[in-house]
mmCIF file of C-alpha atoms and ligand atoms in Angstrom:
data_model
loop_
_atom_site.group_PDB
_atom_site.id
_atom_site.type_symbol
_atom_site.label_atom_id
_atom_site.label_comp_id
_atom_site.label_asym_id
_atom_site.label_seq_id
_atom_site.Cartn_x
_atom_site.Cartn_y
_atom_site.Cartn_z
ATOM 1 C CA MET A 1 0.090 0.007 -0.068
ATOM 2 C CA GLU A 2 1.325 3.423 -0.884
ATOM 3 C CA ARG A 3 1.872 5.771 2.027
ATOM 4 C CA GLU A 4 1.743 9.497 1.711
ATOM 5 C CA LEU A 5 4.992 11.276 2.990
ATOM 6 C CA PRO A 6 4.190 13.423 5.904
ATOM 7 C CA HIS A 7 4.735 17.124 5.928
ATOM 8 C CA SER A 8 6.165 18.542 9.008
ATOM 9 C CA CYS A 9 5.040 21.775 10.308
ATOM 10 C CA SER A 10 7.487 24.465 9.636
ATOM 11 C CA VAL A 11 7.025 26.211 13.133
ATOM 12 C CA CYS A 12 6.925 23.166 15.995
ATOM 13 C CA GLY A 13 8.459 20.437 13.318
ATOM 14 C CA LEU A 14 5.526 18.137 14.123
ATOM 15 C CA VAL A 15 3.942 15.956 11.359
ATOM 16 C CA PRO A 16 0.440 17.268 11.236
ATOM 17 C CA LEU A 17 -1.293 14.142 9.762
ATOM 18 C CA ALA A 18 -1.907 11.381 12.297
ATOM 19 C CA PRO A 19 -2.264 7.705 11.508
ATOM 20 C CA GLY A 20 -5.798 6.345 11.683
ATOM 21 C CA LEU A 21 -7.046 9.998 10.592
ATOM 22 C CA ARG A 22 -8.587 10.786 7.296
ATOM 23 C CA ARG A 23 -6.809 13.032 4.781
ATOM 24 C CA HIS A 24 -8.559 15.790 5.817
ATOM 25 C CA ASP A 25 -8.153 15.602 9.595
ATOM 26 C CA ARG A 26 -5.137 17.808 9.913
ATOM 27 C CA VAL A 27 -4.457 19.145 13.185
ATOM 28 C CA ILE A 28 -5.663 22.798 12.937
ATOM 29 C CA ALA A 29 -3.136 24.709 15.127
ATOM 30 C CA GLU A 30 -3.604 28.596 14.194
ATOM 31 C CA SER A 31 -3.648 30.051 17.773
ATOM 32 C CA PRO A 32 -0.924 30.497 19.779
ATOM 33 C CA ALA A 33 -2.174 28.321 22.390
ATOM 34 C CA MET A 34 -2.474 25.497 20.017
ATOM 35 C CA GLN A 35 1.106 26.297 18.732
ATOM 36 C CA GLU A 36 2.313 26.080 22.406
ATOM 37 C CA LEU A 37 0.556 22.791 22.877
ATOM 38 C CA LEU A 38 1.901 21.153 19.753
ATOM 39 C CA LYS A 39 5.524 22.272 20.627
ATOM 40 C CA ARG A 40 5.023 20.604 23.936
ATOM 41 C CA THR A 41 3.598 17.576 22.105
ATOM 42 C CA SER A 42 6.703 17.378 19.942
ATOM 43 C CA ARG A 43 9.153 17.510 23.086
ATOM 44 C CA PHE A 44 7.136 14.573 24.792
ATOM 45 C CA ALA A 45 6.911 12.554 21.778
ATOM 46 C CA PRO A 46 10.198 10.494 21.603
ATOM 47 C CA SER A 47 9.946 9.717 25.488
ATOM 48 C CA ASP A 48 8.459 6.285 26.823
ATOM 49 C CA ALA A 49 7.081 8.072 29.894
ATOM 50 C CA PRO A 50 3.264 8.120 30.392
ATOM 51 C CA VAL A 51 1.507 11.191 28.935
ATOM 52 C CA ALA A 52 -1.815 12.583 30.520
ATOM 53 C CA ILE A 53 -3.939 14.622 28.217
ATOM 54 C CA LEU A 54 -6.535 16.994 30.107
ATOM 55 C CA GLY A 55 -9.149 19.126 28.641
ATOM 56 C CA GLU A 56 -12.819 19.861 28.021
ATOM 57 C CA THR A 57 -15.006 17.360 26.475
ATOM 58 C CA GLY A 58 -14.735 17.939 22.608
ATOM 59 C CA THR A 59 -11.425 19.773 22.527
ATOM 60 C CA GLY A 60 -9.371 17.400 20.667
ATOM 61 C CA LYS A 61 -7.543 15.174 23.152
ATOM 62 C CA GLU A 62 -7.565 11.975 21.091
ATOM 63 C CA VAL A 63 -6.232 14.277 18.033
ATOM 64 C CA VAL A 64 -3.441 15.114 20.420
ATOM 65 C CA ALA A 65 -2.876 11.509 21.545
ATOM 66 C CA ARG A 66 -2.677 10.426 18.074
ATOM 67 C CA THR A 67 -0.175 13.031 16.800
ATOM 68 C CA LEU A 68 1.944 12.409 19.820
ATOM 69 C CA HIS A 69 2.310 8.629 18.608
ATOM 70 C CA ALA A 70 2.667 9.788 15.151
ATOM 71 C CA ASN A 71 5.610 11.894 16.206
ATOM 72 C CA SER A 72 6.943 9.178 18.433
ATOM 73 C CA LEU A 73 9.745 6.411 17.761
ATOM 74 C CA ARG A 74 6.553 4.159 17.808
ATOM 75 C CA ALA A 75 5.031 5.801 14.940
ATOM 76 C CA GLY A 76 5.117 2.483 12.719
ATOM 77 C CA LYS A 77 3.630 0.523 15.523
ATOM 78 C CA PRO A 78 -0.237 0.243 16.602
ATOM 79 C CA PHE A 79 -2.015 3.134 18.010
ATOM 80 C CA VAL A 80 -4.442 1.269 20.383
ATOM 81 C CA ALA A 81 -7.457 3.361 21.875
ATOM 82 C CA VAL A 82 -9.760 2.230 24.289
ATOM 83 C CA ASN A 83 -12.624 4.205 26.100
ATOM 84 C CA VAL A 84 -12.521 3.375 29.909
ATOM 85 C CA ALA A 85 -15.830 4.735 30.683
ATOM 86 C CA ALA A 86 -17.513 2.526 27.745
ATOM 87 C CA LEU A 87 -16.999 -0.942 29.557
ATOM 88 C CA PRO A 88 -17.683 -2.491 32.523
ATOM 89 C CA ALA A 89 -15.118 -2.959 34.822
ATOM 90 C CA GLU A 90 -14.602 -6.929 34.458
ATOM 91 C CA LEU A 91 -14.820 -6.571 30.670
ATOM 92 C CA LEU A 92 -12.455 -3.557 30.740
ATOM 93 C CA GLU A 93 -10.052 -5.804 32.812
ATOM 94 C CA SER A 94 -10.027 -8.646 30.109
ATOM 95 C CA GLU A 95 -9.873 -6.106 27.202
ATOM 96 C CA LEU A 96 -6.802 -4.454 28.614
ATOM 97 C CA PHE A 97 -4.851 -7.455 30.158
ATOM 98 C CA GLY A 98 -6.139 -10.324 28.072
ATOM 99 C CA HIS A 99 -7.515 -13.791 29.481
ATOM 100 C CA GLY A 100 -6.534 -17.230 29.626
ATOM 101 C CA LYS A 101 -8.508 -20.262 28.394
ATOM 102 C CA GLY A 102 -11.684 -20.929 30.348
ATOM 103 C CA ALA A 103 -11.200 -17.644 32.802
ATOM 104 C CA PHE A 104 -14.783 -17.282 32.786
ATOM 105 C CA THR A 105 -17.776 -18.528 31.100
ATOM 106 C CA GLY A 106 -17.391 -17.761 27.117
ATOM 107 C CA ALA A 107 -13.820 -17.430 27.475
ATOM 108 C CA ALA A 108 -13.490 -20.677 25.025
ATOM 109 C CA GLY A 109 -9.526 -19.867 24.161
ATOM 110 C CA PRO A 110 -6.976 -17.526 25.274
ATOM 111 C CA ARG A 111 -7.142 -13.942 24.124
ATOM 112 C CA ARG A 112 -4.480 -11.212 23.888
ATOM 113 C CA GLY A 113 -5.294 -7.951 25.707
ATOM 114 C CA LEU A 114 -4.963 -4.381 24.472
ATOM 115 C CA PHE A 115 -1.724 -4.119 26.321
ATOM 116 C CA GLU A 116 -0.288 -6.875 24.159
ATOM 117 C CA GLU A 117 -1.917 -5.331 21.007
ATOM 118 C CA ALA A 118 -0.118 -2.060 21.596
ATOM 119 C CA SER A 119 3.257 -3.600 22.423
ATOM 120 C CA GLY A 120 5.956 -1.424 20.599
ATOM 121 C CA GLY A 121 3.130 1.130 20.394
ATOM 122 C CA THR A 122 0.945 3.448 22.131
ATOM 123 C CA LEU A 123 -2.060 2.467 24.300
ATOM 124 C CA PHE A 124 -4.519 5.294 24.616
ATOM 125 C CA LEU A 125 -6.685 5.057 27.895
ATOM 126 C CA ASP A 126 -9.404 7.549 27.131
ATOM 127 C CA GLU A 127 -11.663 8.764 30.177
ATOM 128 C CA ILE A 128 -9.336 7.521 32.668
ATOM 129 C CA GLY A 129 -10.826 9.151 35.374
ATOM 130 C CA GLU A 130 -13.730 6.895 35.337
ATOM 131 C CA MET A 131 -11.535 3.598 35.906
ATOM 132 C CA ALA A 132 -12.908 1.834 38.956
ATOM 133 C CA LEU A 133 -10.290 1.593 41.818
ATOM 134 C CA PRO A 134 -9.420 -2.151 41.849
ATOM 135 C CA LEU A 135 -8.379 -1.792 37.988
ATOM 136 C CA GLN A 136 -6.649 1.292 38.742
ATOM 137 C CA ALA A 137 -4.321 -0.935 41.254
ATOM 138 C CA LYS A 138 -4.050 -3.346 38.178
ATOM 139 C CA LEU A 139 -3.037 -0.594 35.965
ATOM 140 C CA LEU A 140 -0.202 0.946 38.487
ATOM 141 C CA ARG A 141 1.280 -2.641 38.796
ATOM 142 C CA ALA A 142 1.489 -3.171 35.148
ATOM 143 C CA LEU A 143 2.754 0.470 34.827
ATOM 144 C CA GLN A 144 5.531 -0.166 37.497
ATOM 145 C CA ASP A 145 6.676 -3.802 36.523
ATOM 146 C CA GLY A 146 6.211 -3.472 32.771
ATOM 147 C CA GLU A 147 4.289 -6.595 32.988
ATOM 148 C CA VAL A 148 0.928 -7.885 32.340
ATOM 149 C CA ARG A 149 -0.914 -10.783 33.654
ATOM 150 C CA ARG A 150 -4.037 -12.218 31.640
ATOM 151 C CA VAL A 151 -7.104 -12.592 33.707
ATOM 152 C CA GLY A 152 -7.265 -16.305 34.915
ATOM 153 C CA GLU A 153 -3.559 -16.986 34.349
ATOM 154 C CA ASN A 154 -0.718 -17.060 36.732
ATOM 155 C CA ARG A 155 2.510 -16.056 34.704
ATOM 156 C CA SER A 156 3.445 -12.607 33.856
ATOM 157 C CA PHE A 157 4.904 -11.330 30.780
ATOM 158 C CA ALA A 158 6.663 -8.294 29.692
ATOM 159 C CA VAL A 159 5.083 -5.681 27.312
ATOM 160 C CA ASP A 160 6.213 -2.482 25.956
ATOM 161 C CA SER A 161 3.443 -0.165 25.345
ATOM 162 C CA ARG A 162 3.486 3.595 26.041
ATOM 163 C CA ILE A 163 0.660 4.559 28.002
ATOM 164 C CA VAL A 164 -1.195 7.975 27.158
ATOM 165 C CA CYS A 165 -4.404 8.748 28.928
ATOM 166 C CA ALA A 166 -7.220 11.336 28.853
ATOM 167 C CA THR A 167 -9.650 12.906 30.686
ATOM 168 C CA HIS A 168 -12.195 15.861 30.762
ATOM 169 C CA ARG A 169 -12.261 15.803 34.497
ATOM 170 C CA ASP A 170 -9.904 17.242 37.099
ATOM 171 C CA PRO A 171 -7.938 14.432 38.163
ATOM 172 C CA ALA A 172 -6.667 16.147 41.422
ATOM 173 C CA GLU A 173 -10.524 16.682 42.383
ATOM 174 C CA ARG A 174 -10.834 12.774 41.543
ATOM 175 C CA VAL A 175 -8.164 12.168 43.912
ATOM 176 C CA ARG A 176 -9.284 14.273 46.576
ATOM 177 C CA GLN A 177 -12.869 12.662 46.269
ATOM 178 C CA GLY A 178 -11.211 9.244 46.611
ATOM 179 C CA LEU A 179 -12.127 8.242 43.249
ATOM 180 C CA PHE A 180 -8.689 8.083 41.900
ATOM 181 C CA ARG A 181 -5.495 6.390 43.246
ATOM 182 C CA GLU A 182 -2.973 9.044 44.164
ATOM 183 C CA ASP A 183 -0.127 6.922 43.159
ATOM 184 C CA LEU A 184 -1.441 6.333 39.759
ATOM 185 C CA TYR A 185 -1.951 9.916 39.364
ATOM 186 C CA PHE A 186 1.341 10.996 40.258
ATOM 187 C CA ARG A 187 2.866 8.185 37.990
ATOM 188 C CA LEU A 188 0.496 9.430 35.094
ATOM 189 C CA LYS A 189 0.831 13.223 35.192
ATOM 190 C CA VAL A 190 4.338 13.467 35.110
ATOM 191 C CA LEU A 191 3.987 14.598 31.361
ATOM 192 C CA THR A 192 0.986 16.512 31.188
ATOM 193 C CA LEU A 193 -0.790 18.027 28.076
ATOM 194 C CA HIS A 194 -3.646 20.559 28.558
ATOM 195 C CA VAL A 195 -5.623 21.092 25.450
ATOM 196 C CA PRO A 196 -7.369 24.641 25.790
ATOM 197 C CA PRO A 197 -11.019 25.145 25.322
ATOM 198 C CA LEU A 198 -12.165 26.284 22.005
ATOM 199 C CA ARG A 199 -13.499 29.864 23.517
ATOM 200 C CA GLU A 200 -9.588 30.651 24.579
ATOM 201 C CA ARG A 201 -8.320 30.050 20.807
ATOM 202 C CA ARG A 202 -10.871 31.971 18.636
ATOM 203 C CA GLU A 203 -8.048 31.842 15.839
ATOM 204 C CA ASP A 204 -9.027 28.307 15.380
ATOM 205 C CA VAL A 205 -12.429 28.732 14.841
ATOM 206 C CA LEU A 206 -12.757 29.530 11.189
ATOM 207 C CA PRO A 207 -10.013 27.444 10.186
ATOM 208 C CA LEU A 208 -11.661 24.469 11.703
ATOM 209 C CA ALA A 209 -15.111 25.429 10.474
ATOM 210 C CA ARG A 210 -13.643 25.612 6.834
ATOM 211 C CA GLN A 211 -11.620 22.256 7.185
ATOM 212 C CA PHE A 212 -14.992 20.600 8.533
ATOM 213 C CA LEU A 213 -17.152 22.047 5.562
ATOM 214 C CA GLY A 214 -14.333 20.787 3.209
ATOM 215 C CA GLU A 215 -14.884 17.258 4.482
ATOM 216 C CA GLU A 216 -18.769 17.425 3.628
ATOM 217 C CA ARG A 217 -19.873 15.786 0.527
ATOM 218 C CA ARG A 218 -21.614 18.956 -0.612
ATOM 219 C CA HIS A 219 -19.244 21.105 -2.307
ATOM 220 C CA LEU A 220 -19.960 24.575 -0.454
ATOM 221 C CA GLU A 221 -17.883 27.941 -0.833
ATOM 222 C CA GLY A 222 -18.028 28.863 2.785
ATOM 223 C CA PHE A 223 -19.726 30.700 5.249
ATOM 224 C CA SER A 224 -21.675 34.187 5.158
ATOM 225 C CA PRO A 225 -20.365 37.152 6.915
ATOM 226 C CA GLU A 226 -22.978 36.788 9.650
ATOM 227 C CA ALA A 227 -22.514 32.900 10.062
ATOM 228 C CA GLU A 228 -18.673 33.855 10.776
ATOM 229 C CA LYS A 229 -19.660 36.292 12.883
ATOM 230 C CA LYS A 230 -21.470 33.847 14.890
ATOM 231 C CA LEU A 231 -19.342 30.973 14.883
ATOM 232 C CA LEU A 232 -16.554 33.537 16.067
ATOM 233 C CA SER A 233 -18.719 34.514 19.066
ATOM 234 C CA HIS A 234 -20.524 31.539 20.136
ATOM 235 C CA PRO A 235 -18.852 30.169 23.404
ATOM 236 C CA TRP A 236 -18.675 26.395 22.184
ATOM 237 C CA PRO A 237 -19.354 24.668 25.376
ATOM 238 C CA GLY A 238 -19.003 21.330 23.385
ATOM 239 C CA ASN A 239 -15.661 22.582 21.874
ATOM 240 C CA VAL A 240 -14.269 21.610 18.657
ATOM 241 C CA ARG A 241 -17.044 18.578 18.351
ATOM 242 C CA GLU A 242 -19.693 21.033 18.946
ATOM 243 C CA LEU A 243 -18.344 23.181 16.043
ATOM 244 C CA GLN A 244 -17.904 20.174 13.761
ATOM 245 C CA ASN A 245 -21.684 19.396 14.413
ATOM 246 C CA ALA A 246 -22.791 22.818 13.620
ATOM 247 C CA VAL A 247 -20.925 22.826 10.641
ATOM 248 C CA ARG A 248 -22.750 19.483 9.494
ATOM 249 C CA HIS A 249 -26.053 21.229 10.558
ATOM 250 C CA GLY A 250 -25.141 23.988 8.226
ATOM 251 C CA ALA A 251 -24.035 22.009 5.446
ATOM 252 C CA ALA A 252 -26.707 20.163 5.344
ATOM 253 C CA LEU A 253 -29.188 23.172 5.242
ATOM 254 C CA ALA A 254 -27.412 25.541 3.188
ATOM 255 C CA SER A 255 -29.592 26.369 0.046
ATOM 256 C CA GLY A 256 -26.823 28.305 -1.775
ATOM 257 C CA PRO A 257 -23.090 28.389 -2.173
ATOM 258 C CA LEU A 258 -22.565 29.572 1.278
ATOM 259 C CA VAL A 259 -23.676 28.515 4.755
ATOM 260 C CA THR A 260 -25.861 31.183 6.034
ATOM 261 C CA LEU A 261 -26.611 32.064 10.006
ATOM 262 C CA GLU A 262 -30.072 30.685 9.121
ATOM 263 C CA ASP A 263 -28.259 27.189 8.394
ATOM 264 C CA LEU A 264 -26.715 26.983 11.968
ATOM 265 C CA PRO A 265 -28.399 25.154 14.637
ATOM 266 C CA GLU A 266 -30.889 26.879 16.414
ATOM 267 C CA GLU A 267 -28.872 27.687 19.764
ATOM 268 C CA LEU A 268 -26.413 29.559 17.416
ATOM 269 C CA HIS A 269 -28.833 31.537 15.254
ATOM 270 C CA ARG A 270 -31.072 32.593 18.133
ATOM 271 C CA GLY A 271 -30.367 35.371 20.443
ATOM 272 C CA ALA A 272 -28.581 34.038 23.931
ATOM 273 C CA ALA A 273 -31.430 35.361 25.622
ATOM 274 C CA ASP A 274 -34.060 33.349 23.819
ATOM 275 C CA ALA A 275 -32.033 30.286 24.428
ATOM 276 C CA ARG A 276 -33.196 30.602 28.067
ATOM 277 C CA PRO A 277 -37.136 30.086 28.853
ATOM 278 C CA SER A 278 -37.361 33.539 30.621
ATOM 279 C CA LEU A 279 -34.415 35.771 32.059
ATOM 280 C CA ALA A 280 -37.074 38.495 32.963
ATOM 281 C CA GLY A 281 -37.850 37.000 36.436
ATOM 282 C CA PRO A 282 -36.503 33.993 38.268
ATOM 283 C CA ASP A 283 -36.408 30.597 36.583
ATOM 284 C CA LEU A 284 -38.842 28.678 38.544
ATOM 285 C CA ARG A 285 -39.204 25.432 36.500
ATOM 286 C CA CYS A 286 -39.134 22.104 38.186
ATOM 287 C CA LEU A 287 -35.784 20.087 38.283
ATOM 288 C CA ALA A 288 -37.290 17.419 35.568
ATOM 289 C CA ASP A 289 -38.216 20.098 32.999
ATOM 290 C CA VAL A 290 -34.539 21.763 33.448
ATOM 291 C CA GLU A 291 -33.038 18.238 32.584
ATOM 292 C CA ARG A 292 -35.100 17.608 29.944
ATOM 293 C CA GLU A 293 -34.219 20.883 28.342
ATOM 294 C CA HIS A 294 -30.559 20.004 29.130
ATOM 295 C CA ILE A 295 -30.285 16.535 27.857
ATOM 296 C CA LEU A 296 -31.998 17.585 24.579
ATOM 297 C CA ARG A 297 -29.675 20.219 24.079
ATOM 298 C CA VAL A 298 -26.528 18.145 24.720
ATOM 299 C CA LEU A 299 -28.077 15.542 22.389
ATOM 300 C CA ASP A 300 -28.201 18.098 19.905
ATOM 301 C CA ALA A 301 -24.770 19.288 20.059
ATOM 302 C CA CYS A 302 -23.603 15.675 19.530
ATOM 303 C CA GLY A 303 -25.496 15.421 16.433
ATOM 304 C CA GLY A 304 -27.837 13.167 17.921
ATOM 305 C CA SER A 305 -25.511 10.324 19.057
ATOM 306 C CA GLN A 306 -26.712 9.165 22.250
ATOM 307 C CA THR A 307 -23.240 7.068 23.162
ATOM 308 C CA GLU A 308 -21.743 10.585 22.910
ATOM 309 C CA ALA A 309 -24.424 12.469 24.818
ATOM 310 C CA ALA A 310 -24.732 9.820 27.564
ATOM 311 C CA ARG A 311 -20.763 10.216 28.056
ATOM 312 C CA ILE A 312 -20.997 14.305 28.033
ATOM 313 C CA LEU A 313 -23.895 14.145 30.601
ATOM 314 C CA GLY A 314 -22.161 11.560 32.934
ATOM 315 C CA ILE A 315 -24.950 8.943 32.857
ATOM 316 C CA GLY A 316 -25.393 5.390 31.264
ATOM 317 C CA ARG A 317 -26.778 4.989 27.760
ATOM 318 C CA ASN A 318 -29.453 3.142 28.990
ATOM 319 C CA THR A 319 -30.513 5.521 31.455
ATOM 320 C CA LEU A 320 -30.237 8.135 28.856
ATOM 321 C CA TRP A 321 -32.721 6.054 26.448
ATOM 322 C CA ARG A 322 -35.191 5.452 29.174
ATOM 323 C CA LYS A 323 -35.173 9.254 29.832
ATOM 324 C CA LEU A 324 -35.533 10.129 26.086
ATOM 325 C CA ARG A 325 -38.427 7.527 25.962
ATOM 326 C CA GLY A 326 -40.225 9.300 29.133
ATOM 327 C CA TYR A 327 -40.461 12.640 26.996
ATOM 328 C CA SER A 328 -43.466 11.652 25.613
ATOM 329 C CA GLY A 329 -44.435 13.452 22.174
ATOM 330 C CA ASP A 330 -40.984 13.578 21.137
ATOM 331 C CA ASP A 331 -40.541 10.358 18.832
ATOM 332 C CA ARG A 332 -37.322 12.269 17.090
ATOM 333 C CA HIS A 333 -35.171 11.336 20.200
ATOM 334 C CA ALA A 334 -36.704 8.276 21.627
ATOM 335 C CA SER A 335 -36.392 5.943 18.413
HETATM 336 N N1 ATP B 1 -7.022 20.668 16.227
HETATM 337 C C1 ATP B 1 -7.910 20.031 15.937
HETATM 338 N N2 ATP B 1 -7.593 19.864 14.260
HETATM 339 C C2 ATP B 1 -8.695 19.166 13.543
HETATM 340 N N3 ATP B 1 -9.471 18.538 14.071
HETATM 341 C C3 ATP B 1 -9.511 18.501 15.485
HETATM 342 C C4 ATP B 1 -8.984 19.303 16.224
HETATM 343 N N4 ATP B 1 -9.283 19.242 17.469
HETATM 344 C C5 ATP B 1 -10.457 18.389 17.447
HETATM 345 N N5 ATP B 1 -10.664 17.911 15.950
HETATM 346 C C6 ATP B 1 -11.867 17.266 15.765
HETATM 347 O O1 ATP B 1 -13.096 17.211 16.597
HETATM 348 C C7 ATP B 1 -13.538 15.931 17.039
HETATM 349 C C8 ATP B 1 -13.514 15.856 18.779
HETATM 350 O O2 ATP B 1 -12.064 15.810 18.924
HETATM 351 P P1 ATP B 1 -11.480 14.382 19.725
HETATM 352 O O3 ATP B 1 -12.514 13.485 19.681
HETATM 353 O O4 ATP B 1 -10.041 14.638 19.769
HETATM 354 O O5 ATP B 1 -11.955 15.485 21.142
HETATM 355 P P2 ATP B 1 -11.715 14.894 22.652
HETATM 356 O O6 ATP B 1 -11.280 15.945 23.576
HETATM 357 O O7 ATP B 1 -11.123 13.338 22.835
HETATM 358 O O8 ATP B 1 -13.136 14.606 23.129
HETATM 359 P P3 ATP B 1 -14.125 13.982 24.394
HETATM 360 O O9 ATP B 1 -13.615 14.548 25.576
HETATM 361 O O10 ATP B 1 -15.588 14.211 24.062
HETATM 362 O O11 ATP B 1 -13.579 12.367 24.365
HETATM 363 C C9 ATP B 1 -12.932 14.966 16.294
HETATM 364 O O12 ATP B 1 -13.688 14.675 14.996
HETATM 365 C C10 ATP B 1 -11.429 15.667 15.841
HETATM 366 O O13 ATP B 1 -11.087 15.071 14.745
HETATM 367 MG MG1 MG B 2 -12.042 11.596 23.542
#
């Protein structure tokens, strides 16, 4: 298979194309804050030490993790990503460490874990803040010893996978709450990268929006001046992912060569005041109504993805599904 030669950035020396990303998924970094982050990423890349990537949801933590890997000496080896929050603890343990034959009902044969799959490469543990405490102890042991033991087996064997983890939570706060082991925290946070929220790097907004528009199947020339103005002034609580969804929305609705303000999602082209029920007096709605509104807003910002919305809301997918089903008269979300 023909491999495209990566071009490195003249400012930071990084290769902006990461493996596994499509041709257009270049890392946009026009803002000083992102330039600084990429420089730091390039300094961390050659090391084998763990890296913790912190930042609000949708800021681009996985993009940074892939860039780190693509610029490391491990670039030719696998980048294996696992979302810690998506699996129950027991399943996650056997996913990470593998299992022996007959380790549990249904384990017909032995299976390699993701630590082994990522050997020589990078193991990306996304949403590490959600990892159950017993598994944290096992992860710590694997990091300290450089060895893993498959579930249901006695022997350990060496693995050489670089650990990169990410969380949208404040890990120090998780430690204070007793939800994250302090010793593991110290081990993981030696090299830390903070991905800034989009509202703190306005210079990236339009380049990102244009790149996302270019990825759409429909050929559109760009955004109207009013749409650009709105994209620049919106606070983007869902960060780059929310911007990406807004651009998709705009591209789907555009009737001319440009995406106009009216084509963007409702919460953008309405005035901020209209987005709230009534700011004239105190908001005295009951909790269920506020919850419903928030859930539907997050779901919209996630382009309708219930998995994504559940993760951002910090609830299980089933819980979200049940709640949506309860919102009678709104079949759109309950299906
Ligand atoms: N700097 C960037 N350049 C180009 N695309 C980006 C950039 N940052 C983020 N994206 C795109 O935005 C989307 C969200 O990014 P990503 O999944 O890396 O965010 P995240 O911080 O891991 O989000 P979450 O906290 O929800 O897991 C992806 O589609 C990604 O390709
Ligand atoms: Mg992520």
